[in-house]
Amino acid sequence: IAVNDKDTITIHPDTKVIAQFAVGTKTGKDKTVKVINIPENVKYVNVAAFKYSYALTNINVASAEGIITGQAPWGANSAPEDGEERSEVIVTYNYKEE
């Protein structure tokens, strides 16, 4: 996802793997998405999936901690590049959408 116009993304429920740079890229840093909801079917999140998600503040994971592999929060707390600031990202497990 390179361009977003909403501040929340809910990953499709059939997704098994979230790839590297899934939201934003080095040349197209995402400054819109604040919340990402990850459904139970996701089994792996790449270590840098959200590295360029500069507005991100929350990742909600439906699976219990330890089921999803990868280094949480998947690059979202990486050191900002070019002096840009980044909020601390909170990862919440067992998220259930109402």
mmCIF file with all atom_site columns, C-alpha atoms in Angstrom:
data_model
loop_
_atom_site.group_PDB
_atom_site.id
_atom_site.type_symbol
_atom_site.label_atom_id
_atom_site.label_alt_id
_atom_site.label_comp_id
_atom_site.label_asym_id
_atom_site.label_entity_id
_atom_site.label_seq_id
_atom_site.pdbx_PDB_ins_code
_atom_site.Cartn_x
_atom_site.Cartn_y
_atom_site.Cartn_z
_atom_site.occupancy
_atom_site.B_iso_or_equiv
_atom_site.pdbx_formal_charge
_atom_site.auth_seq_id
_atom_site.auth_comp_id
_atom_site.auth_asym_id
_atom_site.auth_atom_id
_atom_site.pdbx_PDB_model_num
ATOM 1  C CA . ILE A 1 1  ? 0.000   0.000   0.000  1.00 0.00 ? 1  ILE A CA 1
ATOM 2  C CA . ALA A 1 2  ? 1.789   3.135   -1.150 1.00 0.00 ? 2  ALA A CA 1
ATOM 3  C CA . VAL A 1 3  ? -0.901  5.817   -0.832 1.00 0.00 ? 3  VAL A CA 1
ATOM 4  C CA . ASN A 1 4  ? -3.618  5.902   1.811  1.00 0.00 ? 4  ASN A CA 1
ATOM 5  C CA . ASP A 1 5  ? -6.475  8.313   2.431  1.00 0.00 ? 5  ASP A CA 1
ATOM 6  C CA . LYS A 1 6  ? -7.747  6.751   5.654  1.00 0.00 ? 6  LYS A CA 1
ATOM 7  C CA . ASP A 1 7  ? -6.126  6.720   9.055  1.00 0.00 ? 7  ASP A CA 1
ATOM 8  C CA . THR A 1 8  ? -7.032  3.065   9.811  1.00 0.00 ? 8  THR A CA 1
ATOM 9  C CA . ILE A 1 9  ? -6.171  -0.044  7.806  1.00 0.00 ? 9  ILE A CA 1
ATOM 10 C CA . THR A 1 10 ? -7.700  -3.434  8.514  1.00 0.00 ? 10 THR A CA 1
ATOM 11 C CA . ILE A 1 11 ? -5.695  -6.185  6.843  1.00 0.00 ? 11 ILE A CA 1
ATOM 12 C CA . HIS A 1 12 ? -7.842  -8.537  4.724  1.00 0.00 ? 12 HIS A CA 1
ATOM 13 C CA . PRO A 1 13 ? -8.956  -11.557 6.812  1.00 0.00 ? 13 PRO A CA 1
ATOM 14 C CA . ASP A 1 14 ? -7.505  -14.075 4.308  1.00 0.00 ? 14 ASP A CA 1
ATOM 15 C CA . THR A 1 15 ? -3.989  -12.630 4.584  1.00 0.00 ? 15 THR A CA 1
ATOM 16 C CA . LYS A 1 16 ? -1.349  -15.025 5.946  1.00 0.00 ? 16 LYS A CA 1
ATOM 17 C CA . VAL A 1 17 ? 1.834   -12.915 5.547  1.00 0.00 ? 17 VAL A CA 1
ATOM 18 C CA . ILE A 1 18 ? 2.369   -9.154  5.691  1.00 0.00 ? 18 ILE A CA 1
ATOM 19 C CA . ALA A 1 19 ? 5.306   -8.262  3.456  1.00 0.00 ? 19 ALA A CA 1
ATOM 20 C CA . GLN A 1 20 ? 8.234   -5.887  3.955  1.00 0.00 ? 20 GLN A CA 1
ATOM 21 C CA . PHE A 1 21 ? 7.247   -2.225  3.466  1.00 0.00 ? 21 PHE A CA 1
ATOM 22 C CA . ALA A 1 22 ? 3.529   -3.130  3.354  1.00 0.00 ? 22 ALA A CA 1
ATOM 23 C CA . VAL A 1 23 ? 2.652   0.466   4.244  1.00 0.00 ? 23 VAL A CA 1
ATOM 24 C CA . GLY A 1 24 ? 4.866   3.200   2.814  1.00 0.00 ? 24 GLY A CA 1
ATOM 25 C CA . THR A 1 25 ? 8.291   2.991   1.197  1.00 0.00 ? 25 THR A CA 1
ATOM 26 C CA . LYS A 1 26 ? 11.601  4.780   1.660  1.00 0.00 ? 26 LYS A CA 1
ATOM 27 C CA . THR A 1 27 ? 10.622  7.259   -1.062 1.00 0.00 ? 27 THR A CA 1
ATOM 28 C CA . GLY A 1 28 ? 6.915   7.352   -0.187 1.00 0.00 ? 28 GLY A CA 1
ATOM 29 C CA . LYS A 1 29 ? 6.698   7.470   3.600  1.00 0.00 ? 29 LYS A CA 1
ATOM 30 C CA . ASP A 1 30 ? 3.115   7.034   4.804  1.00 0.00 ? 30 ASP A CA 1
ATOM 31 C CA . LYS A 1 31 ? 2.031   9.908   7.055  1.00 0.00 ? 31 LYS A CA 1
ATOM 32 C CA . THR A 1 32 ? -1.695  9.083   7.166  1.00 0.00 ? 32 THR A CA 1
ATOM 33 C CA . VAL A 1 33 ? -2.248  5.620   8.668  1.00 0.00 ? 33 VAL A CA 1
ATOM 34 C CA . LYS A 1 34 ? -2.432  5.742   12.474 1.00 0.00 ? 34 LYS A CA 1
ATOM 35 C CA . VAL A 1 35 ? -3.966  2.330   13.249 1.00 0.00 ? 35 VAL A CA 1
ATOM 36 C CA . ILE A 1 36 ? -3.426  -1.091  11.666 1.00 0.00 ? 36 ILE A CA 1
ATOM 37 C CA . ASN A 1 37 ? -5.712  -3.993  12.593 1.00 0.00 ? 37 ASN A CA 1
ATOM 38 C CA . ILE A 1 38 ? -4.210  -7.445  11.976 1.00 0.00 ? 38 ILE A CA 1
ATOM 39 C CA . PRO A 1 39 ? -6.680  -10.379 11.809 1.00 0.00 ? 39 PRO A CA 1
ATOM 40 C CA . GLU A 1 40 ? -6.267  -13.838 13.355 1.00 0.00 ? 40 GLU A CA 1
ATOM 41 C CA . ASN A 1 41 ? -5.256  -15.560 10.097 1.00 0.00 ? 41 ASN A CA 1
ATOM 42 C CA . VAL A 1 42 ? -1.990  -13.609 9.788  1.00 0.00 ? 42 VAL A CA 1
ATOM 43 C CA . LYS A 1 43 ? 0.871   -15.885 10.834 1.00 0.00 ? 43 LYS A CA 1
ATOM 44 C CA . TYR A 1 44 ? 3.913   -13.789 9.883  1.00 0.00 ? 44 TYR A CA 1
ATOM 45 C CA . VAL A 1 45 ? 4.672   -10.083 9.722  1.00 0.00 ? 45 VAL A CA 1
ATOM 46 C CA . ASN A 1 46 ? 7.935   -9.056  8.025  1.00 0.00 ? 46 ASN A CA 1
ATOM 47 C CA . VAL A 1 47 ? 10.397  -7.280  10.307 1.00 0.00 ? 47 VAL A CA 1
ATOM 48 C CA . ALA A 1 48 ? 10.113  -4.047  8.267  1.00 0.00 ? 48 ALA A CA 1
ATOM 49 C CA . ALA A 1 49 ? 6.432   -4.215  7.305  1.00 0.00 ? 49 ALA A CA 1
ATOM 50 C CA . PHE A 1 50 ? 5.604   -0.838  8.861  1.00 0.00 ? 50 PHE A CA 1
ATOM 51 C CA . LYS A 1 51 ? 9.056   0.804   8.880  1.00 0.00 ? 51 LYS A CA 1
ATOM 52 C CA . TYR A 1 52 ? 7.909   3.721   6.732  1.00 0.00 ? 52 TYR A CA 1
ATOM 53 C CA . SER A 1 53 ? 4.576   4.266   8.515  1.00 0.00 ? 53 SER A CA 1
ATOM 54 C CA . TYR A 1 54 ? 5.427   7.560   10.184 1.00 0.00 ? 54 TYR A CA 1
ATOM 55 C CA . ALA A 1 55 ? 1.955   8.369   11.558 1.00 0.00 ? 55 ALA A CA 1
ATOM 56 C CA . LEU A 1 56 ? 1.381   4.909   13.031 1.00 0.00 ? 56 LEU A CA 1
ATOM 57 C CA . THR A 1 57 ? 0.526   4.849   16.741 1.00 0.00 ? 57 THR A CA 1
ATOM 58 C CA . ASN A 1 58 ? -1.343  1.545   17.249 1.00 0.00 ? 58 ASN A CA 1
ATOM 59 C CA . ILE A 1 59 ? -1.167  -2.001  15.902 1.00 0.00 ? 59 ILE A CA 1
ATOM 60 C CA . ASN A 1 60 ? -4.050  -4.223  17.021 1.00 0.00 ? 60 ASN A CA 1
ATOM 61 C CA . VAL A 1 61 ? -3.413  -7.958  16.675 1.00 0.00 ? 61 VAL A CA 1
ATOM 62 C CA . ALA A 1 62 ? -6.271  -10.465 16.883 1.00 0.00 ? 62 ALA A CA 1
ATOM 63 C CA . SER A 1 63 ? -3.922  -13.410 17.523 1.00 0.00 ? 63 SER A CA 1
ATOM 64 C CA . ALA A 1 64 ? -2.466  -14.073 20.940 1.00 0.00 ? 64 ALA A CA 1
ATOM 65 C CA . GLU A 1 65 ? 1.135   -12.972 21.415 1.00 0.00 ? 65 GLU A CA 1
ATOM 66 C CA . GLY A 1 66 ? 3.592   -15.563 20.147 1.00 0.00 ? 66 GLY A CA 1
ATOM 67 C CA . ILE A 1 67 ? 1.404   -16.877 17.325 1.00 0.00 ? 67 ILE A CA 1
ATOM 68 C CA . ILE A 1 68 ? 2.539   -14.185 14.901 1.00 0.00 ? 68 ILE A CA 1
ATOM 69 C CA . THR A 1 69 ? 6.242   -14.382 14.195 1.00 0.00 ? 69 THR A CA 1
ATOM 70 C CA . GLY A 1 70 ? 8.548   -11.532 13.275 1.00 0.00 ? 70 GLY A CA 1
ATOM 71 C CA . GLN A 1 71 ? 10.036  -8.767  15.412 1.00 0.00 ? 71 GLN A CA 1
ATOM 72 C CA . ALA A 1 72 ? 7.125   -6.734  16.832 1.00 0.00 ? 72 ALA A CA 1
ATOM 73 C CA . PRO A 1 73 ? 6.219   -3.996  16.122 1.00 0.00 ? 73 PRO A CA 1
ATOM 74 C CA . TRP A 1 74 ? 7.636   -4.844  12.734 1.00 0.00 ? 74 TRP A CA 1
ATOM 75 C CA . GLY A 1 75 ? 9.830   -1.830  12.099 1.00 0.00 ? 75 GLY A CA 1
ATOM 76 C CA . ALA A 1 76 ? 7.320   0.748   13.273 1.00 0.00 ? 76 ALA A CA 1
ATOM 77 C CA . ASN A 1 77 ? 9.616   1.875   16.096 1.00 0.00 ? 77 ASN A CA 1
ATOM 78 C CA . SER A 1 78 ? 12.670  2.130   13.816 1.00 0.00 ? 78 SER A CA 1
ATOM 79 C CA . ALA A 1 79 ? 14.792  5.232   14.120 1.00 0.00 ? 79 ALA A CA 1
ATOM 80 C CA . PRO A 1 80 ? 13.334  7.912   11.832 1.00 0.00 ? 80 PRO A CA 1
ATOM 81 C CA . GLU A 1 81 ? 15.357  8.814   8.776  1.00 0.00 ? 81 GLU A CA 1
ATOM 82 C CA . ASP A 1 82 ? 16.258  12.344  7.694  1.00 0.00 ? 82 ASP A CA 1
ATOM 83 C CA . GLY A 1 83 ? 15.481  13.778  11.136 1.00 0.00 ? 83 GLY A CA 1
ATOM 84 C CA . GLU A 1 84 ? 11.734  13.071  10.871 1.00 0.00 ? 84 GLU A CA 1
ATOM 85 C CA . GLU A 1 85 ? 9.892   12.388  14.106 1.00 0.00 ? 85 GLU A CA 1
ATOM 86 C CA . ARG A 1 86 ? 7.884   9.281   14.844 1.00 0.00 ? 86 ARG A CA 1
ATOM 87 C CA . SER A 1 87 ? 5.437   8.425   17.622 1.00 0.00 ? 87 SER A CA 1
ATOM 88 C CA . GLU A 1 88 ? 5.969   5.382   19.827 1.00 0.00 ? 88 GLU A CA 1
ATOM 89 C CA . VAL A 1 89 ? 3.847   2.519   18.506 1.00 0.00 ? 89 VAL A CA 1
ATOM 90 C CA . ILE A 1 90 ? 1.700   0.501   20.909 1.00 0.00 ? 90 ILE A CA 1
ATOM 91 C CA . VAL A 1 91 ? 0.989   -3.119  19.974 1.00 0.00 ? 91 VAL A CA 1
ATOM 92 C CA . THR A 1 92 ? -2.199  -4.589  21.480 1.00 0.00 ? 92 THR A CA 1
ATOM 93 C CA . TYR A 1 93 ? -2.850  -8.319  21.233 1.00 0.00 ? 93 TYR A CA 1
ATOM 94 C CA . ASN A 1 94 ? -6.256  -10.046 21.110 1.00 0.00 ? 94 ASN A CA 1
ATOM 95 C CA . TYR A 1 95 ? -7.946  -7.154  19.322 1.00 0.00 ? 95 TYR A CA 1
ATOM 96 C CA . LYS A 1 96 ? -11.571 -7.963  18.417 1.00 0.00 ? 96 LYS A CA 1
ATOM 97 C CA . GLU A 1 97 ? -13.412 -5.700  16.031 1.00 0.00 ? 97 GLU A CA 1
ATOM 98 C CA . GLU A 1 98 ? -16.946 -4.914  17.158 1.00 0.00 ? 98 GLU A CA 1
#
